[in-house]
Short mmCIF file of C-alpha atoms in Angstrom, two decimals:
data_model
loop_
_atom_site.label_atom_id
_atom_site.label_comp_id
_atom_site.label_asym_id
_atom_site.label_seq_id
_atom_site.Cartn_x
_atom_site.Cartn_y
_atom_site.Cartn_z
CA SER O 1 78.28 163.96 96.14
CA PHE O 2 75.83 161.14 96.92
CA LEU O 3 74.85 160.51 100.54
CA TYR O 4 74.55 156.92 101.54
CA GLY O 5 74.92 157.49 105.22
CA CYS O 6 71.57 158.19 106.65
CA SER O 7 68.08 156.60 107.33
CA PHE O 8 64.86 157.78 105.73
CA LEU O 9 61.26 156.64 105.40
CA LEU O 10 60.13 154.75 102.19
CA VAL O 11 56.42 155.06 102.01
CA SER O 12 54.29 152.78 99.68
CA SER O 13 50.50 151.96 99.49
CA THR O 14 51.22 148.78 101.50
CA ASN O 15 53.98 149.39 103.96
CA ILE O 16 56.37 151.85 105.52
CA ARG O 17 59.91 150.81 106.21
CA ILE O 18 63.16 152.38 107.24
CA ILE O 19 65.87 152.34 104.76
CA ASP O 20 69.51 152.47 106.40
CA LEU O 21 72.10 153.50 103.73
CA LYS O 22 75.63 152.84 104.74
CA PHE O 23 78.14 155.09 103.14
CA HIS O 24 78.77 158.38 101.21
CA ILE O 25 80.26 158.74 97.56
CA HIS O 26 81.93 162.00 96.49
CA HIS O 27 82.48 162.06 92.76
CA HIS O 28 85.28 164.23 91.19
CA GLU O 29 86.30 164.60 87.52
CA LYS O 30 90.11 164.51 87.03
CA LEU O 31 91.92 166.91 84.70
CA ASP O 32 91.84 164.41 81.85
CA GLY O 33 88.28 163.67 82.28
CA ARG O 34 88.50 160.41 84.17
CA ALA O 35 86.27 159.76 87.04
CA LEU O 36 87.40 159.56 90.70
CA TRP O 37 85.02 158.11 93.35
CA LEU O 38 85.90 158.67 97.10
CA TYR O 39 83.98 156.57 99.50
CA SER O 40 83.64 157.33 103.12
CA GLU O 41 81.55 156.08 106.15
CA LYS O 42 80.13 159.49 106.70
CA GLU O 43 79.92 162.60 104.62
CA ARG O 44 83.00 164.61 104.48
CA THR O 45 84.62 167.43 102.45
CA TYR O 46 87.73 167.22 100.34
CA ASN O 47 90.27 169.78 99.48
CA ILE O 48 91.52 169.12 95.78
CA THR O 49 95.23 169.39 95.38
CA ASN O 50 97.59 168.37 92.54
CA ASP O 51 96.22 166.13 89.88
CA LEU O 52 98.18 164.37 87.14
CA GLU O 53 98.25 166.15 83.72
CA PRO O 54 96.53 164.39 80.75
CA LEU O 55 98.49 161.94 78.72
CA GLU O 56 99.66 163.29 75.32
CA LYS O 57 98.28 160.32 73.44
CA ALA O 58 94.97 158.63 74.31
CA ASN O 59 94.73 154.80 74.91
CA GLN O 60 93.30 152.86 72.11
CA PRO O 61 92.72 149.24 73.19
CA PHE O 62 91.61 146.76 70.55
CA LYS O 63 91.09 143.01 70.23
CA LYS O 64 91.77 139.96 67.96
CA ILE O 65 90.03 136.78 68.10
CA HIS O 66 92.27 133.70 68.63
CA PRO O 67 91.12 131.27 65.84
CA LEU O 68 92.00 128.09 67.64
CA ARG O 69 90.67 129.03 71.10
CA ASP O 70 87.80 131.15 69.75
CA GLU O 71 88.35 133.78 72.34
CA PRO O 72 89.42 137.42 72.40
CA VAL O 73 92.98 138.74 73.03
CA TYR O 74 93.29 142.35 74.11
CA PHE O 75 95.89 144.75 73.14
CA ASN O 76 97.08 148.10 74.40
CA PRO O 77 100.78 148.89 73.66
CA SER O 78 100.45 152.28 75.66
CA ARG O 79 100.35 150.07 78.87
CA ASN O 80 104.07 149.57 78.40
CA ILE O 81 104.69 153.15 79.73
CA ARG O 82 102.50 152.81 82.93
CA THR O 83 104.06 153.60 86.34
CA LEU O 84 106.29 150.82 87.78
CA ALA O 85 107.67 150.71 91.29
CA PRO O 86 108.00 154.34 91.89
CA PRO O 87 109.98 155.72 94.91
CA PRO O 88 107.70 156.54 97.87
CA GLU O 89 107.68 160.22 97.08
CA TYR O 90 106.13 159.61 93.69
CA ASN O 91 103.54 157.20 94.71
CA PRO O 92 100.54 157.82 92.48
CA LEU O 93 98.15 156.06 94.80
CA ALA O 94 98.83 158.15 97.76
CA ALA O 95 96.82 161.15 99.02
CA VAL O 96 98.34 164.30 97.50
CA GLN O 97 99.25 166.99 100.16
CA ILE O 98 99.23 170.74 99.40
CA ASN O 99 101.83 171.35 96.79
CA GLY O 100 102.64 167.65 96.90
CA HIS O 101 103.80 165.63 93.83
CA PRO O 102 100.82 164.99 91.56
CA GLY O 103 98.88 161.76 91.87
CA GLU O 104 95.73 159.88 91.05
CA ILE O 105 93.94 160.88 94.07
CA PRO O 106 94.40 164.58 94.44
CA VAL O 107 92.94 165.06 97.88
CA GLU O 108 94.66 165.42 101.35
CA ASP O 109 92.99 162.31 102.92
CA PHE O 110 90.52 159.69 101.92
CA GLU O 111 89.07 156.29 103.06
CA VAL O 112 88.49 154.18 99.83
CA ALA O 113 89.13 155.70 96.44
CA ILE O 114 88.28 154.30 93.15
CA PHE O 115 89.21 155.69 89.54
CA GLN O 116 89.31 154.96 85.97
CA ASN O 117 92.63 153.38 85.03
CA ARG O 118 95.05 155.79 83.31
CA TRP O 119 96.31 152.89 80.96
CA PRO O 120 93.16 150.69 80.53
CA GLY O 121 93.46 147.24 78.88
CA LEU O 122 89.68 147.71 77.85
CA SER O 123 87.75 150.98 76.71
CA ASP O 124 84.07 152.06 76.82
CA VAL O 125 85.07 155.29 74.68
CA SER O 126 83.61 153.62 71.38
CA SER O 127 80.51 155.47 70.28
CA GLU O 128 79.25 152.22 69.14
CA PHE O 129 79.61 148.76 70.65
CA LYS O 130 81.32 146.53 67.83
CA LYS O 131 81.47 142.91 69.05
CA ASP O 132 84.03 141.87 66.42
CA THR O 133 86.73 144.45 67.01
CA SER O 134 86.05 146.47 70.22
CA ALA O 135 88.03 145.83 73.37
CA TYR O 136 84.88 147.03 75.08
CA GLY O 137 84.90 147.42 78.87
CA THR O 138 86.13 149.48 81.73
CA CYS O 139 89.24 149.37 83.98
CA GLU O 140 89.28 150.95 87.37
CA VAL O 141 91.61 151.09 90.26
CA VAL O 142 90.59 150.43 93.93
CA VAL O 143 92.73 152.02 96.59
CA TYR O 144 91.96 150.45 99.97
CA THR O 145 93.58 153.11 102.22
CA PRO O 146 95.80 156.22 102.20
CA ASN O 147 98.39 154.24 104.05
CA PRO O 148 101.07 153.14 101.43
CA LEU O 149 102.21 150.15 103.58
CA GLY O 150 100.37 147.21 104.94
CA SER O 151 97.52 144.88 103.61
CA LEU O 152 93.82 144.18 104.08
CA ALA O 153 94.69 142.53 107.43
CA ASP O 154 95.72 146.09 108.68
CA LEU O 155 92.47 147.57 107.87
CA SER O 156 89.75 147.82 110.54
CA ILE O 157 86.60 145.87 110.15
CA SER O 158 84.62 148.98 109.30
CA ASN O 159 87.21 149.96 106.64
CA ILE O 160 86.89 146.48 104.99
CA THR O 161 83.06 146.71 105.15
CA LEU O 162 83.36 150.21 103.48
CA LEU O 163 85.43 148.56 100.80
CA LEU O 164 82.94 145.76 100.16
CA ASN O 165 80.27 148.22 99.81
CA ALA O 166 82.34 150.33 97.41
CA LEU O 167 82.94 147.31 95.30
CA SER O 168 79.20 146.45 95.33
CA ASP O 169 78.43 149.89 94.31
CA ARG O 170 80.78 150.03 91.38
CA PHE O 171 79.44 146.53 90.33
CA GLU O 172 75.95 147.85 90.27
CA LYS O 173 76.79 150.95 88.41
CA ILE O 174 78.92 149.27 85.75
CA MET O 175 76.40 146.59 85.07
CA ASP O 176 73.85 149.35 84.18
CA ASP O 177 75.58 149.28 80.83
CA ASN O 178 73.90 146.55 79.14
CA ASN O 179 76.99 145.90 76.83
CA ILE O 180 78.87 144.72 79.92
CA SER O 181 78.71 141.07 80.50
CA TYR O 182 80.82 140.60 83.63
CA VAL O 183 82.53 142.69 86.25
CA LEU O 184 85.70 141.29 87.81
CA PRO O 185 87.01 143.00 91.02
CA PHE O 186 90.43 141.45 92.07
CA GLU O 187 93.74 142.06 93.75
CA ASN O 188 97.21 140.91 92.59
CA ARG O 189 99.46 140.92 95.58
CA GLY O 190 103.30 140.65 95.52
CA ASP O 191 106.05 141.24 92.95
CA PHE O 192 105.77 137.46 92.12
CA VAL O 193 102.35 138.17 90.45
CA GLY O 194 103.42 141.36 88.73
CA THR O 195 102.12 143.99 91.22
CA SER O 196 103.39 147.39 89.85
CA LEU O 197 102.55 149.54 92.79
CA PRO O 198 103.04 148.22 96.35
CA HIS O 199 100.40 150.56 97.87
CA PRO O 200 97.45 148.32 98.97
CA HIS O 201 95.05 148.32 96.16
CA GLY O 202 92.96 146.15 93.76
CA GLN O 203 91.36 146.65 90.28
CA ILE O 204 87.94 146.32 88.76
CA TYR O 205 87.89 144.96 85.04
CA ALA O 206 84.39 144.99 83.21
CA PHE O 207 84.15 142.97 80.09
CA GLY O 208 81.93 143.46 77.00
CA ASP O 209 82.83 139.90 76.18
CA LEU O 210 81.95 137.16 78.74
CA PRO O 211 85.28 135.45 79.32
CA PRO O 212 84.82 131.69 78.29
CA ASN O 213 86.43 130.50 81.53
CA ILE O 214 83.84 132.50 83.49
CA GLU O 215 81.00 131.46 81.25
CA ARG O 216 81.87 127.78 81.87
CA GLN O 217 81.86 128.20 85.67
CA MET O 218 78.52 129.99 85.46
CA GLU O 219 77.09 127.28 83.47
CA ASN O 220 78.31 124.63 85.80
CA ALA O 221 77.00 126.46 88.68
CA LYS O 222 73.65 126.74 87.09
CA LYS O 223 73.49 123.08 85.97
CA ASN O 224 74.86 121.34 89.01
CA ASN O 225 73.68 123.60 91.88
CA VAL O 226 77.36 123.82 92.93
CA PHE O 227 77.26 126.35 95.82
CA SER O 228 74.32 124.77 97.69
CA SER O 229 76.17 121.34 97.49
CA LEU O 230 79.32 123.09 98.88
CA ILE O 231 77.48 124.47 101.82
CA LYS O 232 75.79 121.38 102.67
CA LYS O 233 78.35 118.68 102.05
CA ILE O 234 81.75 120.32 102.95
CA LYS O 235 84.13 118.01 104.77
CA THR O 236 85.00 119.03 108.25
CA GLU O 237 88.75 118.76 107.64
CA LEU O 238 88.56 121.30 104.92
CA ILE O 239 86.86 124.09 107.01
CA VAL O 240 89.16 126.78 108.04
CA ALA O 241 86.53 128.76 110.06
CA GLU O 242 82.71 128.89 110.39
CA THR O 243 80.34 131.60 111.89
CA GLU O 244 76.69 132.08 111.77
CA HIS O 245 76.74 133.56 108.45
CA THR O 246 79.99 132.58 106.76
CA LEU O 247 82.16 129.55 105.87
CA THR O 248 85.89 129.73 105.11
CA PHE O 249 87.37 126.55 103.70
CA CYS O 250 89.95 125.09 101.39
CA PRO O 251 88.13 123.41 98.54
CA GLU O 252 88.97 119.74 98.01
CA PHE O 253 89.40 120.67 94.27
CA SER O 254 91.85 123.48 95.02
CA ARG O 255 94.33 124.52 92.21
CA TYR O 256 96.60 126.46 94.24
CA PRO O 257 98.49 125.87 97.58
CA TYR O 258 96.53 127.23 100.37
CA GLU O 259 93.46 128.12 98.10
CA THR O 260 90.78 129.51 100.26
CA TRP O 261 87.17 130.40 99.72
CA ILE O 262 84.87 132.63 102.02
CA LEU O 263 81.41 131.79 101.11
CA PRO O 264 78.24 133.36 102.77
CA LYS O 265 75.77 130.71 103.78
CA VAL O 266 72.82 132.63 102.41
CA HIS O 267 72.73 133.48 98.76
CA HIS O 268 73.50 137.07 97.88
CA SER O 269 74.39 138.41 94.58
CA LYS O 270 76.33 141.29 96.00
CA PRO O 271 77.46 142.79 99.51
CA SER O 272 74.65 145.49 99.40
CA GLU O 273 72.14 142.65 99.86
CA MET O 274 73.58 141.38 103.00
CA THR O 275 72.66 142.40 106.62
CA ASP O 276 75.00 144.19 108.74
CA ASP O 277 75.85 140.91 110.69
CA GLU O 278 76.54 138.98 107.39
CA ILE O 279 78.85 141.62 105.93
CA ASN O 280 80.55 142.05 109.27
CA ASP O 281 81.35 138.19 109.18
CA ILE O 282 82.62 138.50 105.69
CA SER O 283 85.06 141.34 106.65
CA ASN O 284 86.34 139.43 109.72
CA ALA O 285 86.97 136.48 107.38
CA ILE O 286 88.86 138.52 105.02
CA LYS O 287 91.11 140.01 107.74
CA ALA O 288 91.76 136.88 109.27
CA GLN O 289 92.74 135.07 106.00
CA VAL O 290 95.00 138.05 104.85
CA LYS O 291 96.61 137.88 108.38
CA PHE O 292 97.46 134.30 107.71
CA PHE O 293 98.96 135.00 104.38
CA ASP O 294 100.96 137.96 105.82
CA ASN O 295 102.71 136.01 108.52
CA ILE O 296 102.81 132.30 107.85
CA PHE O 297 106.03 132.32 105.70
CA ASN O 298 109.14 134.49 105.71
CA SER O 299 107.38 137.38 103.76
CA PRO O 300 103.82 138.23 102.89
CA MET O 301 102.56 135.42 100.55
CA PRO O 302 101.80 136.62 96.99
CA TYR O 303 98.19 135.76 95.92
CA VAL O 304 95.45 136.71 93.65
CA LEU O 305 92.09 137.68 95.28
CA TRP O 306 89.02 137.42 93.31
CA HIS O 307 85.64 139.06 94.44
CA ALA O 308 83.48 136.71 92.62
CA PHE O 309 80.35 138.44 91.39
CA SER O 310 77.94 136.75 88.85
CA ALA O 311 77.90 137.39 85.21
CA ARG O 312 74.94 138.92 83.72
CA ASN O 313 71.86 136.69 83.94
CA TYR O 314 73.43 134.22 86.39
CA SER O 315 72.85 135.84 89.61
CA GLN O 316 70.15 133.36 90.60
CA TYR O 317 72.79 130.48 90.41
CA TRP O 318 76.02 132.21 91.52
CA PRO O 319 76.43 133.92 94.86
CA TYR O 320 78.88 136.54 95.60
CA HIS O 321 81.85 135.22 97.46
CA ILE O 322 85.68 135.52 97.78
CA GLN O 323 88.42 133.20 96.48
CA PHE O 324 92.13 133.54 97.45
CA TRP O 325 94.63 132.03 95.06
CA PRO O 326 97.97 131.91 96.75
CA LEU O 327 101.22 131.30 94.91
CA GLN O 328 103.46 129.88 97.68
CA ARG O 329 103.58 126.38 98.90
CA GLY O 330 106.22 126.75 101.67
CA ASP O 331 109.16 128.70 102.96
CA ASP O 332 110.85 130.21 99.87
CA LYS O 333 108.85 127.81 97.76
CA MET O 334 106.64 129.49 95.13
CA LYS O 335 103.94 127.92 92.92
CA TYR O 336 105.13 128.36 89.41
CA LEU O 337 102.61 127.82 86.53
CA ALA O 338 104.74 125.38 84.49
CA SER O 339 104.42 124.47 80.85
CA VAL O 340 101.87 121.74 81.33
CA GLU O 341 99.56 124.10 83.30
CA GLN O 342 99.77 127.09 80.99
CA ILE O 343 99.37 124.98 77.91
CA THR O 344 96.66 122.64 79.05
CA GLY O 345 94.94 124.61 81.84
CA LEU O 346 95.27 121.45 84.02
CA PHE O 347 96.93 122.22 87.35
CA LEU O 348 99.32 120.05 89.43
CA VAL O 349 99.08 120.81 93.17
CA ASP O 350 101.58 120.03 95.81
CA VAL O 351 99.74 120.91 98.95
CA MET O 352 96.63 118.87 99.93
CA PRO O 353 93.66 121.03 100.97
CA ALA O 354 92.97 119.24 104.11
CA ASP O 355 96.71 119.87 105.16
CA ALA O 356 96.37 123.51 104.22
CA ALA O 357 93.08 123.99 106.01
CA LYS O 358 94.73 122.49 109.15
CA HIS O 359 97.65 124.74 108.77
CA ILE O 360 95.50 127.69 108.62
CA ARG O 361 93.28 126.62 111.61
CA ASP O 362 96.38 126.10 113.73
CA PHE O 363 97.55 129.69 112.82
CA HIS O 364 94.20 131.26 113.70
CA ARG O 365 94.17 129.50 117.11
CA LYS O 366 97.67 130.83 117.94
CA ASN O 367 96.92 134.32 116.67
CA VAL O 368 93.68 135.92 117.67
CA VAL O 369 92.62 138.41 115.01
#
């Protein structure tokens, strides 16, 4: 266990300052050797219950290079047998009670849990990093809450803050591996985007290869000072909400209907660098935005949520921020990625960003979070 929930004095030759660490981590090794990290606001004890048995055959991800696109394609056929939409009593992301059905989190209760994926699309088991053939990286699952129902909007602000700190911690630990180029925490929400388990959760993928699309965005941020310009030049009609520390807005270049970004006003590369007030504003903005997605149409809106950390060597130019990519444009009207968009990568958008921002603002005025 690692304690991140107390204050202590750090003494140097020049100053004395109080360090206030904000959470606790308990590490547990599962039966098959995979790691499980349990994050809590304060130190707590865990009663280990029923874990999943190891798989009979180990996963062996590999990659091929697409000769026309000059980018990797990752393969792991064993992912075809991963768990899909199990009944509630076999939920692998739920806390496991005494004598309960085995699950990924074999404790009776938890706050935030992160574990190595049982069926990863990437793997760090290679004894040597081989750039040409290795599907090198890590895949982890992030479970937001022991409650199998609801969404991020149902979590308390302190729970969301703990989640952000947990993601920040995993980002830092994973990037200690110099063979990792990029860490991507994300959430797929809804059957429409292929969510296999309804329990509120996200994932973390870490790549040995820097994805070409990510590299292009990082380079443009570096060359064009994009994020500073966004903060300074955002049009009023695109702003969803603004606080002392955070700007929530629909970009004028949105590729998805109701696409929304949450951008801190001060450049930070990760949540652990933020003050309590800054991370509190981020947590409130997340809760408010997901509440909109939960309630505005007939059912919770499917989306992709991207915790946008910087790639290696780009933290000076790329601040940590959050992007929501919703896939619904109206009542019972989904945003399908059609042939033109999939083939060319050029998006056709039906909902104007200013109209989306107004729709979200109007919702917030009528519904106090």
